[in-house]
CSV table of N, CA and C in Angstrom, one decimal:
chain,number,residue,atom,x,y,z
A,1,MET,N,15.2,-12.4,12.1
A,1,MET,CA,15.3,-13.2,10.8
A,1,MET,C,15.6,-12.1,9.7
A,2,GLN,N,16.9,-12.7,9.1
A,2,GLN,CA,17.5,-11.7,8.0
A,2,GLN,C,17.0,-12.3,6.6
A,3,ILE,N,16.7,-11.7,5.8
A,3,ILE,CA,16.2,-12.1,4.3
A,3,ILE,C,17.4,-12.1,3.4
A,4,ASN,N,17.9,-13.4,3.1
A,4,ASN,CA,18.9,-13.3,2.2
A,4,ASN,C,18.5,-13.8,0.8
A,5,ASN,N,17.4,-14.1,0.6
A,5,ASN,CA,16.8,-14.8,-0.8
A,5,ASN,C,15.6,-14.2,-1.0
A,6,ILE,N,15.5,-13.6,-2.1
A,6,ILE,CA,14.0,-13.1,-2.4
A,6,ILE,C,13.0,-14.0,-2.8
A,7,GLU,N,13.4,-15.2,-3.3
A,7,GLU,CA,12.5,-16.3,-3.9
A,7,GLU,C,11.9,-17.0,-2.4
A,8,SER,N,12.8,-17.3,-1.4
A,8,SER,CA,12.3,-17.9,-0.3
A,8,SER,C,11.6,-16.9,0.5
A,9,PHE,N,11.8,-15.5,0.4
A,9,PHE,CA,10.9,-14.6,1.2
A,9,PHE,C,9.8,-14.7,0.4
A,10,LEU,N,9.6,-14.5,-0.7
A,10,LEU,CA,8.3,-14.5,-1.5
A,10,LEU,C,7.5,-15.8,-1.2
A,11,GLU,N,8.0,-16.9,-1.1
A,11,GLU,CA,7.2,-17.9,-1.0
A,11,GLU,C,6.6,-18.0,0.6
A,12,TYR,N,7.4,-17.6,1.6
A,12,TYR,CA,7.0,-17.2,3.0
A,12,TYR,C,5.9,-16.1,2.8
A,13,TYR,N,6.1,-15.0,2.3
A,13,TYR,CA,5.2,-13.8,2.3
A,13,TYR,C,3.8,-14.2,1.6
A,14,SER,N,4.0,-15.1,0.4
A,14,SER,CA,2.7,-15.7,-0.1
A,14,SER,C,2.0,-16.2,0.8
A,15,LYS,N,2.5,-17.2,1.7
A,15,LYS,CA,1.6,-17.8,2.8
A,15,LYS,C,1.0,-16.8,3.8
A,16,ILE,N,1.7,-15.8,4.1
A,16,ILE,CA,1.2,-14.9,5.0
A,16,ILE,C,0.1,-14.3,4.4
A,17,LYS,N,0.1,-13.8,3.0
A,17,LYS,CA,-1.0,-13.3,2.3
A,17,LYS,C,-2.1,-14.0,2.1
A,18,ASN,N,-1.8,-15.4,2.0
A,18,ASN,CA,-2.9,-16.3,1.8
A,18,ASN,C,-3.8,-16.6,3.0
A,19,ARG,N,-3.4,-16.5,4.2
A,19,ARG,CA,-3.8,-16.7,5.5
A,19,ARG,C,-4.7,-15.3,5.5
A,20,THR,N,-4.3,-14.3,5.2
A,20,THR,CA,-5.1,-12.9,5.4
A,20,THR,C,-6.2,-13.1,4.2
A,21,ARG,N,-5.8,-13.5,2.9
A,21,ARG,CA,-6.9,-13.6,2.0
A,21,ARG,C,-7.9,-14.6,2.3
A,22,LYS,N,-7.8,-15.7,3.0
A,22,LYS,CA,-8.8,-16.7,3.5
A,22,LYS,C,-9.7,-15.9,4.3
A,23,LEU,N,-9.2,-15.0,5.1
A,23,LEU,CA,-10.2,-14.3,6.1
A,23,LEU,C,-11.3,-13.5,5.2
A,24,PHE,N,-10.7,-13.0,4.2
A,24,PHE,CA,-11.9,-12.3,3.2
A,24,PHE,C,-13.1,-12.9,3.0
A,25,ASP,N,-12.9,-14.4,2.9
A,25,ASP,CA,-14.3,-15.2,2.6
A,25,ASP,C,-15.2,-15.1,3.7
A,26,TYR,N,-14.9,-14.7,4.9
A,26,TYR,CA,-15.8,-14.7,5.9
A,26,TYR,C,-16.2,-13.3,6.3
A,27,VAL,N,-16.1,-12.3,5.4
A,27,VAL,CA,-16.5,-10.9,5.6
A,27,VAL,C,-18.0,-11.1,4.8
A,28,PRO,N,-19.0,-10.6,5.7
A,28,PRO,CA,-20.3,-10.6,4.7
A,28,PRO,C,-20.1,-9.3,3.9
A,29,PRO,N,-20.5,-9.6,2.7
A,29,PRO,CA,-20.4,-8.4,1.7
A,29,PRO,C,-21.3,-7.3,1.8
A,30,GLU,N,-22.5,-7.3,2.6
A,30,GLU,CA,-23.2,-6.2,3.2
A,30,GLU,C,-22.5,-5.3,4.1
A,31,HIS,N,-21.3,-6.0,4.8
A,31,HIS,CA,-20.5,-5.3,5.8
A,31,HIS,C,-19.2,-4.8,5.4
A,32,ILE,N,-19.0,-4.9,4.1
A,32,ILE,CA,-17.6,-4.3,3.6
A,32,ILE,C,-17.2,-3.2,4.1
A,33,GLU,N,-18.0,-2.1,4.1
A,33,GLU,CA,-17.8,-0.8,4.7
A,33,GLU,C,-18.1,-0.5,6.1
A,34,TRP,N,-18.4,-1.6,6.8
A,34,TRP,CA,-18.7,-1.4,8.2
A,34,TRP,C,-17.6,-1.1,9.1
A,35,THR,N,-17.8,-0.3,10.1
A,35,THR,CA,-16.5,0.0,11.2
A,35,THR,C,-17.4,0.2,12.5
A,36,TYR,N,-16.5,0.0,13.4
A,36,TYR,CA,-17.0,0.0,14.8
A,36,TYR,C,-17.0,1.5,15.2
A,37,GLN,N,-16.5,2.4,14.6
A,37,GLN,CA,-16.7,3.8,15.1
A,37,GLN,C,-16.3,4.8,13.9
A,38,GLU,N,-17.3,5.7,13.7
A,38,GLU,CA,-17.2,6.7,12.7
A,38,GLU,C,-15.7,7.2,12.7
A,39,GLY,N,-15.1,7.3,11.4
A,39,GLY,CA,-13.7,8.1,11.5
A,39,GLY,C,-12.5,6.9,11.5
A,40,LYS,N,-12.9,5.8,11.9
A,40,LYS,CA,-12.0,4.6,12.0
A,40,LYS,C,-12.1,3.7,10.7
A,41,PHE,N,-11.0,2.9,10.3
A,41,PHE,CA,-11.2,2.1,9.1
A,41,PHE,C,-12.2,1.1,9.1
A,42,SER,N,-12.9,1.1,7.9
A,42,SER,CA,-14.0,0.2,7.8
A,42,SER,C,-12.9,-1.2,7.5
A,43,ILE,N,-13.9,-2.1,7.2
A,43,ILE,CA,-13.4,-3.7,6.7
A,43,ILE,C,-12.8,-3.3,5.5
A,44,GLY,N,-13.5,-2.7,4.5
A,44,GLY,CA,-13.0,-2.2,3.3
A,44,GLY,C,-11.8,-1.5,3.2
A,45,ASP,N,-11.9,-0.6,4.1
A,45,ASP,CA,-10.7,0.4,4.1
A,45,ASP,C,-9.3,-0.6,4.4
A,46,ILE,N,-9.5,-1.5,5.6
A,46,ILE,CA,-8.3,-2.2,6.0
A,46,ILE,C,-8.0,-3.1,4.6
A,47,ILE,N,-8.6,-3.7,3.9
A,47,ILE,CA,-8.3,-4.4,2.8
A,47,ILE,C,-7.5,-3.7,1.8
A,48,ARG,N,-8.3,-2.6,1.4
A,48,ARG,CA,-7.8,-1.5,0.5
A,48,ARG,C,-6.3,-0.9,1.0
A,49,HIS,N,-6.3,-0.7,2.3
A,49,HIS,CA,-4.9,-0.3,2.8
A,49,HIS,C,-3.9,-1.1,2.8
A,50,LEU,N,-4.2,-2.7,2.9
A,50,LEU,CA,-3.0,-3.6,2.8
A,50,LEU,C,-2.8,-3.5,1.3
A,51,ALA,N,-3.6,-3.4,0.5
A,51,ALA,CA,-3.2,-3.4,-1.0
A,51,ALA,C,-2.5,-2.1,-1.3
A,52,THR,N,-2.9,-0.9,-1.0
A,52,THR,CA,-2.3,0.3,-1.6
A,52,THR,C,-0.9,0.5,-0.7
A,53,ILE,N,-0.9,0.2,0.6
A,53,ILE,CA,0.3,0.5,1.3
A,53,ILE,C,1.4,-0.6,0.6
A,54,GLU,N,1.0,-1.8,0.4
A,54,GLU,CA,2.0,-2.7,-0.2
A,54,GLU,C,2.5,-2.2,-1.6
A,55,ARG,N,1.7,-1.9,-2.3
A,55,ARG,CA,2.0,-1.5,-3.7
A,55,ARG,C,2.7,-0.3,-3.8
A,56,TYR,N,2.1,0.8,-3.2
A,56,TYR,CA,2.4,2.3,-3.5
A,56,TYR,C,3.4,2.8,-2.3
A,57,MET,N,3.6,2.0,-1.3
A,57,MET,CA,4.6,2.4,-0.3
A,57,MET,C,5.7,1.4,-0.7
A,58,TYR,N,5.5,0.1,0.0
A,58,TYR,CA,6.7,-0.6,0.0
A,58,TYR,C,7.3,-1.0,-1.4
A,59,ALA,N,6.4,-1.4,-2.4
A,59,ALA,CA,7.0,-1.8,-3.8
A,59,ALA,C,7.5,-0.6,-4.4
A,60,GLU,N,7.2,0.7,-4.1
A,60,GLU,CA,7.9,1.8,-4.6
A,60,GLU,C,9.1,2.1,-3.9
A,61,THR,N,9.2,2.0,-2.7
A,61,THR,CA,10.5,2.5,-2.0
A,61,THR,C,11.4,1.3,-2.2
A,62,VAL,N,11.2,0.1,-2.4
A,62,VAL,CA,12.5,-0.9,-2.7
A,62,VAL,C,13.0,-0.8,-4.0
A,63,GLN,N,12.2,0.2,-4.7
A,63,GLN,CA,12.8,0.6,-6.2
A,63,GLN,C,13.5,1.8,-6.1
A,64,TYR,N,13.8,2.3,-4.7
A,64,TYR,CA,14.3,3.5,-4.5
A,64,TYR,C,13.7,4.8,-5.0
A,65,LYS,N,12.4,4.6,-5.1
A,65,LYS,CA,11.2,5.7,-5.5
A,65,LYS,C,10.7,6.1,-4.3
A,66,PRO,N,10.0,7.3,-4.4
A,66,PRO,CA,9.5,7.8,-3.2
A,66,PRO,C,8.1,7.2,-3.1
A,67,SER,N,7.5,7.0,-2.0
A,67,SER,CA,6.0,6.4,-1.7
A,67,SER,C,5.1,7.2,-2.5
A,68,LEU,N,4.2,6.5,-3.1
A,68,LEU,CA,2.9,6.9,-3.8
A,68,LEU,C,1.7,6.8,-3.0
A,69,TYR,N,1.8,6.3,-1.8
A,69,TYR,CA,0.6,6.0,-0.9
A,69,TYR,C,-0.3,7.0,-0.9
A,70,ASN,N,-1.6,6.9,-0.9
A,70,ASN,CA,-2.4,8.1,-1.0
A,70,ASN,C,-4.0,7.7,-0.4
A,71,GLY,N,-3.8,6.9,0.6
A,71,GLY,CA,-4.8,6.3,1.3
A,71,GLY,C,-5.5,5.2,0.9
A,72,CYS,N,-6.7,4.9,1.2
A,72,CYS,CA,-7.3,3.6,1.1
A,72,CYS,C,-8.8,3.8,1.0
A,73,GLY,N,-9.4,5.0,0.5
A,73,GLY,CA,-10.8,5.1,0.6
A,73,GLY,C,-11.8,4.3,-0.6
A,74,THR,N,-13.0,4.7,-0.6
A,74,THR,CA,-13.7,3.9,-1.6
A,74,THR,C,-13.4,4.4,-3.1
A,75,THR,N,-12.8,5.3,-3.1
A,75,THR,CA,-12.5,5.9,-4.5
A,75,THR,C,-11.6,4.7,-5.2
A,76,TYR,N,-10.9,4.0,-4.6
A,76,TYR,CA,-10.2,2.8,-5.3
A,76,TYR,C,-10.9,1.6,-5.5
A,77,ALA,N,-11.8,1.3,-4.9
A,77,ALA,CA,-12.8,0.3,-5.0
A,77,ALA,C,-13.8,0.1,-4.0
A,78,LYS,N,-14.9,0.0,-4.5
A,78,LYS,CA,-16.3,0.0,-3.8
A,78,LYS,C,-17.1,-1.4,-3.9
A,79,GLY,N,-17.6,-1.8,-2.8
A,79,GLY,CA,-18.3,-3.1,-2.9
A,79,GLY,C,-17.3,-4.3,-2.9
A,80,TYR,N,-17.9,-5.3,-2.2
A,80,TYR,CA,-17.1,-6.6,-1.9
A,80,TYR,C,-16.4,-7.0,-3.1
A,81,ASP,N,-16.9,-7.3,-4.3
A,81,ASP,CA,-16.1,-8.0,-5.3
A,81,ASP,C,-15.1,-7.1,-5.7
A,82,GLU,N,-15.4,-6.0,-6.0
A,82,GLU,CA,-14.4,-4.9,-6.5
A,82,GLU,C,-13.2,-4.8,-5.5
A,83,VAL,N,-13.5,-4.8,-4.1
A,83,VAL,CA,-12.3,-4.5,-3.1
A,83,VAL,C,-11.5,-5.7,-3.3
A,84,ILE,N,-12.0,-7.0,-3.3
A,84,ILE,CA,-11.2,-8.2,-3.3
A,84,ILE,C,-10.5,-8.3,-4.5
A,85,MET,N,-11.0,-7.9,-5.7
A,85,MET,CA,-10.3,-7.9,-7.0
A,85,MET,C,-9.1,-6.8,-6.9
A,86,PHE,N,-9.4,-5.5,-6.5
A,86,PHE,CA,-8.5,-4.5,-6.3
A,86,PHE,C,-7.3,-5.1,-5.2
A,87,TYR,N,-7.4,-5.8,-4.4
A,87,TYR,CA,-6.5,-6.4,-3.4
A,87,TYR,C,-5.4,-7.2,-4.1
A,88,ASN,N,-6.3,-8.1,-5.0
A,88,ASN,CA,-5.5,-9.2,-5.7
A,88,ASN,C,-4.8,-8.6,-6.8
A,89,THR,N,-5.1,-7.5,-7.5
A,89,THR,CA,-4.6,-6.9,-8.5
A,89,THR,C,-3.2,-6.4,-7.9
A,90,LEU,N,-3.4,-5.5,-7.0
A,90,LEU,CA,-2.3,-4.8,-6.5
A,90,LEU,C,-1.2,-5.4,-5.9
A,91,ASN,N,-1.8,-6.6,-5.3
A,91,ASN,CA,-0.7,-7.8,-4.7
A,91,ASN,C,-0.1,-8.3,-5.7
A,92,LYS,N,-0.6,-8.6,-6.9
A,92,LYS,CA,0.1,-9.2,-8.1
A,92,LYS,C,1.3,-8.3,-8.6
A,93,GLU,N,0.9,-6.9,-8.7
A,93,GLU,CA,1.9,-6.0,-9.3
A,93,GLU,C,3.1,-5.7,-8.1
A,94,SER,N,2.7,-5.9,-6.8
A,94,SER,CA,3.8,-5.8,-6.0
A,94,SER,C,4.6,-6.9,-6.0
A,95,MET,N,4.2,-8.1,-6.0
A,95,MET,CA,4.9,-9.5,-5.9
A,95,MET,C,5.8,-9.4,-7.3
A,96,ASP,N,5.3,-8.8,-8.4
A,96,ASP,CA,6.2,-8.8,-9.7
A,96,ASP,C,7.3,-7.8,-9.3
A,97,ILE,N,7.1,-6.7,-8.7
A,97,ILE,CA,8.3,-5.9,-8.4
A,97,ILE,C,9.2,-6.5,-7.4
A,98,PHE,N,8.8,-7.3,-6.2
A,98,PHE,CA,9.6,-7.8,-5.4
A,98,PHE,C,10.5,-9.0,-6.0
A,99,SER,N,9.9,-9.5,-6.9
A,99,SER,CA,10.5,-10.8,-7.4
A,99,SER,C,11.8,-10.2,-8.4
A,100,LYS,N,11.9,-9.0,-8.6
A,100,LYS,CA,13.0,-8.5,-9.3
A,100,LYS,C,14.1,-8.0,-8.5
A,101,LEU,N,14.0,-8.1,-7.2
A,101,LEU,CA,15.1,-7.6,-6.4
A,101,LEU,C,16.1,-8.7,-6.3
A,102,LYS,N,17.4,-8.3,-6.3
A,102,LYS,CA,18.5,-9.1,-6.3
A,102,LYS,C,19.2,-9.1,-4.9
A,103,ILE,N,20.0,-10.0,-4.4
A,103,ILE,CA,20.7,-10.2,-3.2
A,103,ILE,C,21.2,-8.7,-2.7
A,104,GLU,N,22.0,-8.0,-3.8
A,104,GLU,CA,22.5,-6.9,-3.4
A,104,GLU,C,21.4,-5.8,-3.1
A,105,ASP,N,20.4,-5.9,-3.6
A,105,ASP,CA,19.2,-4.9,-3.3
A,105,ASP,C,18.8,-5.2,-2.0
A,106,LEU,N,18.6,-6.4,-1.5
A,106,LEU,CA,18.0,-6.7,-0.1
A,106,LEU,C,19.1,-5.9,0.9
A,107,ASN,N,20.3,-5.9,0.7
A,107,ASN,CA,21.3,-5.4,1.7
A,107,ASN,C,21.5,-4.1,1.3
A,108,ASN,N,21.0,-3.3,0.3
A,108,ASN,CA,20.9,-1.7,0.1
A,108,ASN,C,19.9,-1.2,1.1
A,109,LYS,N,20.1,0.3,1.1
A,109,LYS,CA,19.0,1.0,2.0
A,109,LYS,C,18.0,1.6,0.9
A,110,CYS,N,16.9,1.8,1.5
A,110,CYS,CA,15.9,2.5,0.8
A,110,CYS,C,15.4,3.7,1.6
A,111,LYS,N,14.6,4.5,1.2
A,111,LYS,CA,14.2,5.7,2.1
A,111,LYS,C,12.6,5.4,2.4
A,112,THR,N,12.3,5.3,3.7
A,112,THR,CA,11.1,5.2,4.1
A,112,THR,C,10.3,6.8,3.9
A,113,PRO,N,8.8,6.8,3.9
A,113,PRO,CA,8.1,7.9,3.7
A,113,PRO,C,8.5,9.0,4.9
A,114,GLY,N,9.0,8.4,6.1
A,114,GLY,CA,9.4,9.2,7.3
A,114,GLY,C,10.8,9.8,7.0
A,115,GLY,N,11.7,9.4,5.9
A,115,GLY,CA,12.8,10.1,5.7
A,115,GLY,C,14.1,9.1,6.3
A,116,ILE,N,13.9,8.0,6.8
A,116,ILE,CA,14.7,7.3,7.2
A,116,ILE,C,15.2,6.2,6.4
A,117,ASP,N,16.6,5.9,6.3
A,117,ASP,CA,17.1,4.9,5.5
A,117,ASP,C,17.1,3.8,6.3
A,118,ILE,N,16.5,2.7,5.5
A,118,ILE,CA,16.5,1.4,6.1
A,118,ILE,C,16.9,0.3,5.2
A,119,THR,N,17.7,-0.8,5.6
A,119,THR,CA,18.1,-1.9,4.8
A,119,THR,C,16.8,-2.5,4.1
A,120,ILE,N,16.7,-2.6,2.9
A,120,ILE,CA,15.5,-3.3,2.2
A,120,ILE,C,15.2,-4.6,2.9
A,121,TRP,N,15.8,-5.5,3.2
A,121,TRP,CA,15.6,-6.8,3.9
A,121,TRP,C,14.6,-6.5,5.1
A,122,LYS,N,15.1,-5.4,6.0
A,122,LYS,CA,14.3,-5.1,7.1
A,122,LYS,C,13.1,-4.6,6.7
A,123,TRP,N,13.1,-3.8,5.6
A,123,TRP,CA,11.9,-3.1,5.3
A,123,TRP,C,10.8,-4.1,4.9
A,124,LEU,N,11.3,-5.1,4.2
A,124,LEU,CA,10.3,-6.2,4.0
A,124,LEU,C,9.7,-7.0,4.9
A,125,ARG,N,10.7,-7.1,5.9
A,125,ARG,CA,10.4,-7.7,7.4
A,125,ARG,C,9.2,-6.9,7.9
A,126,ALA,N,9.4,-5.7,7.9
A,126,ALA,CA,8.5,-4.6,8.6
A,126,ALA,C,6.9,-4.8,7.7
A,127,MET,N,7.0,-5.0,6.4
A,127,MET,CA,5.9,-5.2,5.6
A,127,MET,C,5.1,-6.6,6.2
A,128,VAL,N,5.7,-7.5,6.4
A,128,VAL,CA,5.1,-8.9,7.0
A,128,VAL,C,4.2,-8.5,8.3
A,129,GLU,N,5.1,-7.7,9.1
A,129,GLU,CA,4.5,-7.4,10.4
A,129,GLU,C,3.3,-6.4,10.3
A,130,HIS,N,3.4,-5.6,9.2
A,130,HIS,CA,2.2,-4.7,8.9
A,130,HIS,C,1.0,-5.4,8.6
A,131,GLU,N,1.3,-6.6,7.7
A,131,GLU,CA,0.2,-7.3,7.3
A,131,GLU,C,-0.6,-8.1,8.2
A,132,VAL,N,0.4,-8.6,9.1
A,132,VAL,CA,-0.2,-9.4,10.3
A,132,VAL,C,-1.1,-8.6,11.4
A,133,HIS,N,-0.5,-7.3,11.5
A,133,HIS,CA,-1.3,-6.5,12.4
A,133,HIS,C,-2.7,-6.2,11.8
A,134,HIS,N,-2.9,-5.8,10.6
A,134,HIS,CA,-4.2,-5.7,10.1
A,134,HIS,C,-4.9,-6.7,9.8
A,135,ARG,N,-4.4,-8.0,9.8
A,135,ARG,CA,-5.1,-9.1,9.7
A,135,ARG,C,-5.7,-9.4,11.2
A,136,GLY,N,-5.0,-9.1,12.2
A,136,GLY,CA,-5.6,-9.0,13.7
A,136,GLY,C,-6.8,-8.1,13.6
A,137,GLN,N,-6.8,-7.0,13.0
A,137,GLN,CA,-7.9,-6.1,13.1
A,137,GLN,C,-9.1,-6.8,12.4
A,138,LEU,N,-8.9,-7.3,11.2
A,138,LEU,CA,-10.0,-8.0,10.7
A,138,LEU,C,-10.6,-9.1,11.5
A,139,TYR,N,-9.8,-9.9,12.1
A,139,TYR,CA,-10.3,-11.0,13.0
A,139,TYR,C,-11.1,-10.2,14.0
A,140,LEU,N,-10.7,-9.1,14.7
A,140,LEU,CA,-11.3,-8.4,15.7
A,140,LEU,C,-12.6,-7.8,15.1
A,141,TYR,N,-12.6,-7.1,14.0
A,141,TYR,CA,-14.0,-6.5,13.3
A,141,TYR,C,-14.9,-7.7,13.1
A,142,LEU,N,-14.6,-8.9,12.8
A,142,LEU,CA,-15.5,-9.9,12.3
A,142,LEU,C,-16.1,-10.4,13.7
A,143,SER,N,-15.2,-10.5,14.7
A,143,SER,CA,-15.8,-11.1,16.0
A,143,SER,C,-16.8,-10.2,16.7
A,144,ILE,N,-16.4,-8.7,16.3
A,144,ILE,CA,-17.6,-7.7,16.9
A,144,ILE,C,-19.0,-8.0,15.9
A,145,LEU,N,-18.7,-8.4,14.9
A,145,LEU,CA,-19.8,-8.7,14.0
A,145,LEU,C,-20.5,-10.1,14.3
A,146,LYS,N,-19.9,-10.8,15.3
A,146,LYS,CA,-20.4,-12.1,15.6
A,146,LYS,C,-20.2,-13.1,14.5
A,147,VAL,N,-19.2,-12.9,13.5
A,147,VAL,CA,-18.9,-13.7,12.5
A,147,VAL,C,-17.9,-14.9,12.9
A,148,LYS,N,-18.2,-16.1,12.7
A,148,LYS,CA,-17.3,-17.2,13.1
A,148,LYS,C,-16.3,-17.4,12.1
A,149,THR,N,-15.1,-17.3,12.6
A,149,THR,CA,-13.8,-17.2,11.6
A,149,THR,C,-13.1,-18.6,12.1
A,150,PRO,N,-12.4,-19.0,11.2
A,150,PRO,CA,-11.6,-20.2,11.4
A,150,PRO,C,-10.3,-19.9,12.3
A,151,PRO,N,-9.7,-20.9,13.0
A,151,PRO,CA,-8.5,-20.6,13.7
A,151,PRO,C,-7.4,-20.4,12.6
A,152,ILE,N,-6.5,-19.6,13.0
A,152,ILE,CA,-5.4,-19.3,11.9
A,152,ILE,C,-4.5,-20.4,11.7
A,153,PHE,N,-4.3,-21.6,12.5
A,153,PHE,CA,-3.3,-22.2,12.5
A,153,PHE,C,-4.1,-23.7,12.8
A,154,GLY,N,-5.3,-24.1,12.7
A,154,GLY,CA,-5.8,-25.1,12.7
A,154,GLY,C,-6.6,-25.3,14.2
A,155,LEU,N,-6.1,-25.0,15.2
A,155,LEU,CA,-6.6,-25.3,16.3
A,155,LEU,C,-7.2,-23.9,17.3
A,156,THR,N,-8.2,-23.8,17.8
A,156,THR,CA,-8.7,-22.7,18.5
A,156,THR,C,-7.8,-22.7,20.1
A,157,SER,N,-7.6,-21.9,20.8
A,157,SER,CA,-7.1,-21.6,22.0
A,157,SER,C,-7.6,-22.9,22.9
A,158,GLU,N,-9.0,-23.0,23.0
A,158,GLU,CA,-9.6,-24.1,23.9
A,158,GLU,C,-9.2,-25.3,23.1
A,159,GLU,N,-9.1,-25.7,21.9
A,159,GLU,CA,-8.8,-26.9,21.6
A,159,GLU,C,-7.1,-27.1,21.9
A,160,VAL,N,-6.3,-26.2,21.8
A,160,VAL,CA,-5.0,-26.6,22.2
A,160,VAL,C,-4.9,-26.9,23.7
A,161,ILE,N,-5.7,-26.2,24.6
A,161,ILE,CA,-5.7,-26.5,26.1
A,161,ILE,C,-6.2,-27.9,26.2
A,162,LEU,N,-7.4,-28.4,25.4
A,162,LEU,CA,-7.7,-29.7,25.6
A,162,LEU,C,-6.7,-30.8,24.9
A,163,ASN,N,-6.0,-30.3,24.1
A,163,ASN,CA,-5.0,-31.3,23.6
A,163,ASN,C,-3.6,-31.2,24.3
A,164,SER,N,-3.5,-30.5,25.4
A,164,SER,CA,-2.2,-30.1,26.1
A,164,SER,C,-2.3,-31.2,27.5
A,165,GLU,N,-1.2,-31.5,27.8
A,165,GLU,CA,-1.0,-32.5,29.0
A,165,GLU,C,-1.1,-31.7,30.4
């Protein structure tokens, strides 16, 4: 899928972000820093990572600037409410930056932190894939904690089977 229009992309991306954001409502506040294994991202780390990578890597590089990503630890935000507010604040900053992209920008190349030149629309597409990847991690973490989460598109796998011929 090629991105030809920043407005339609941002509308689509907002829907992706909202599905991730909905999942935050199911995170037990006392488990915001829970992780399945020491040294791995906690739930809060994942949420902070989504915020910081979007704002400080993707939003910087599409402006032809170097990445400013510097991790996702509790120094950015600590505690459930602060983590969610941090995520929302950085997402708004990122969306403001992305909304200024012109069609010619989408077809220009920016430099990734790995030193690779990539077409900006492809870089934005990678950002969506990155978001979805970490949303999947959040679903898994919550499953391990035995938190019942809603199906992402309305039906569970079992309900789709029941409704199929």
